[in-house]
Coordinates of C-alpha atoms and ligand atoms in Angstrom, one line a residue:
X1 CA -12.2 14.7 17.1
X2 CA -8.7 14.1 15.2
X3 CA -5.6 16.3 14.3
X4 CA -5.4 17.0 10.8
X5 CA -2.5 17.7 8.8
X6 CA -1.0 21.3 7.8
X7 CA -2.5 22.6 4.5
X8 CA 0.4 24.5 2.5
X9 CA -0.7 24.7 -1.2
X10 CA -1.0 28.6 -1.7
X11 CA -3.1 28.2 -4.1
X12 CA -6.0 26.6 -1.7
X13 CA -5.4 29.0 1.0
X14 CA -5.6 31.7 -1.7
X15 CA -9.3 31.0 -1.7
X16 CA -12.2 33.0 0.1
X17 CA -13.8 30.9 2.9
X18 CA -17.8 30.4 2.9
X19 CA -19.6 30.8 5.8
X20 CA -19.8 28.5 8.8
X21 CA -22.7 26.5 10.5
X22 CA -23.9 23.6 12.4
X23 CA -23.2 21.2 10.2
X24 CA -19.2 22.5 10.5
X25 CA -18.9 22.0 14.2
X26 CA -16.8 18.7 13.3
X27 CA -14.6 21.3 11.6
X28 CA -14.5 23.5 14.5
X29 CA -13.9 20.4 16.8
X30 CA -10.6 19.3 15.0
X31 CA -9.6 22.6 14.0
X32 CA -9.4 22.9 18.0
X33 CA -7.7 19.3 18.1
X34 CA -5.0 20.5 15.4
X35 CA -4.2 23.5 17.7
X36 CA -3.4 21.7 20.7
X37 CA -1.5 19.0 18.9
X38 CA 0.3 22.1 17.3
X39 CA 1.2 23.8 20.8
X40 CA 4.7 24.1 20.3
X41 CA 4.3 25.8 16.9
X42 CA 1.2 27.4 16.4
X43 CA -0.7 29.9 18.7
X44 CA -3.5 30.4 15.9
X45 CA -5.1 28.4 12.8
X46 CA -8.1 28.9 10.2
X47 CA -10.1 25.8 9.0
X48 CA -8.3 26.5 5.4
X49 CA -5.4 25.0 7.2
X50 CA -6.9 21.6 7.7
X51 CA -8.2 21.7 4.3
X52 CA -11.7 23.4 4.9
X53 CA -12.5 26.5 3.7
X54 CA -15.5 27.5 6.2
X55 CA -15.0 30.6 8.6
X56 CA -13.4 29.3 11.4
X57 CA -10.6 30.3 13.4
X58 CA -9.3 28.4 16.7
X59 CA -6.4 30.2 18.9
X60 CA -5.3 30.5 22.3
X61 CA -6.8 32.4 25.5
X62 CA -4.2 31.7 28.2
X63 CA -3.9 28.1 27.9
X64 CA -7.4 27.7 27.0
X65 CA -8.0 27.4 23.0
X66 CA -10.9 30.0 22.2
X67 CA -13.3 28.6 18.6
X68 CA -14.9 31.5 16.5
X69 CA -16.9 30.9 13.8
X70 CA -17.7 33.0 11.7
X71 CA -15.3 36.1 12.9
X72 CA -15.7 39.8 12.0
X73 CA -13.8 42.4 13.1
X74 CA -16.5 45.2 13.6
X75 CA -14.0 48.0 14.9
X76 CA -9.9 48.3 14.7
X77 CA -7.6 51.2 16.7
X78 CA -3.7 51.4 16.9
X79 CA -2.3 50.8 13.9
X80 CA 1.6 49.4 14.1
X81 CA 3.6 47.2 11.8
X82 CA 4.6 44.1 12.6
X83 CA 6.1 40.6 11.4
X84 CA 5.1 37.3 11.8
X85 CA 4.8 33.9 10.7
X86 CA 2.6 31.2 9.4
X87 CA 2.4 27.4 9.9
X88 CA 1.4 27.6 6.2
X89 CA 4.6 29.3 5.4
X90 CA 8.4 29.7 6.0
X91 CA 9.8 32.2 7.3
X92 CA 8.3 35.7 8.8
X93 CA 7.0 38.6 7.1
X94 CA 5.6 42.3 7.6
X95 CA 2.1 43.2 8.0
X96 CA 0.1 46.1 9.3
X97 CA -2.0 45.0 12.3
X98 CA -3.9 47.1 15.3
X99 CA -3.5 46.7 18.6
X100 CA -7.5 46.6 19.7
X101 CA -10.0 44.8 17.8
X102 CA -13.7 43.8 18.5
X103 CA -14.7 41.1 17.0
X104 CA -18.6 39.4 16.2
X105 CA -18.9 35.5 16.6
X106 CA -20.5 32.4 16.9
X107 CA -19.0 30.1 19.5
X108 CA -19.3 26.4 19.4
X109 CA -22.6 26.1 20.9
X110 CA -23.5 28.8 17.8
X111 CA -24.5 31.5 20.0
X112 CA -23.3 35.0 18.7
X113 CA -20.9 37.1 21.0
X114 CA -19.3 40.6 20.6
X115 CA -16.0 40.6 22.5
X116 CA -12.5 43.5 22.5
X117 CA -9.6 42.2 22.5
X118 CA -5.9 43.6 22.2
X119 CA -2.1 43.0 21.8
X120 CA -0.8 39.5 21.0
X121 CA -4.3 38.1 20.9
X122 CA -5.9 40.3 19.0
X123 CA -3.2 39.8 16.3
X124 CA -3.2 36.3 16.2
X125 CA -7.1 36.9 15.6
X126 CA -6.0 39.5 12.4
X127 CA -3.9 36.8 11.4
X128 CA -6.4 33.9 11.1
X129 CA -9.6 36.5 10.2
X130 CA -7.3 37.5 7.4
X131 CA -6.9 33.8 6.2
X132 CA -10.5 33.3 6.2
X133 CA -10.5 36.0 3.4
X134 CA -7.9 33.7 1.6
X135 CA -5.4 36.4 2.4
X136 CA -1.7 35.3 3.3
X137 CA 0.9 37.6 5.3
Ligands
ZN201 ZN1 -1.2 31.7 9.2

């Protein structure tokens, strides 16, 4: 379980991530670590940022850091704009989000769960689900 540097070569996070499995739990394990050692600066990250591209997001719950694999948003309601930023990037920019999202996902024990969520955390999940498609706000 290590921290792993920031990817921010556009061109690699450009790129479609393949789906994750067991053997990626390592991923998922320092993806986790690289959050926490991120606190002050990141409330969200996708493996692509540690160099991986495999479907796997890590972000917080409370204090608690929550591991999908394997995310998909199955429903979306509330449409607003918003801005945000990217540990990948400088700067903040404008993107469309919605304010309640359920998502489908494996957890770290690979068991699949359906779960709603809304406001801050369901953006954060929009943001990293959107990495995962190699998109960039
Ligand atoms: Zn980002």
């Amino acid at each position: 379980m290590t921290a792993q540097n920031i990817i921010h070569d556009q061109l690699f996070l450009s790129q479609k991530s393949t789906s994750a499995n067991r053997a990626d739990l390592k991923v998922a394990e320092d993806l986790r670590d690289t959050l926490l050692a991120n606190r002050d600066k990141a409330v969200g990250l996708a493996a692509n940022m540690i160099g991986k591209n495999k479907r796997i997001i890590a972000f917080y719950v409370g204090l608690l850091p929550l591991v999908m694999l394997n995310p998909q948003i199955t429903k979306k309601s509330g449409e607003y704009l918003t801005e945000e930023g990217c540990l990948s990037l400088s700067g903040e920019r404008k993107t469309k989000r919605y304010r309640t999202i359920t998502v489908t996902y494996q957890d770290m024990n690979l068991n699949t769960k359906t779960q709603e969520f809304t406001d801050f955390i369901a953006e954060v999940i929009q943001h990293e689900v959107d990495h995962c498609e190699g998109i960039l706000i």
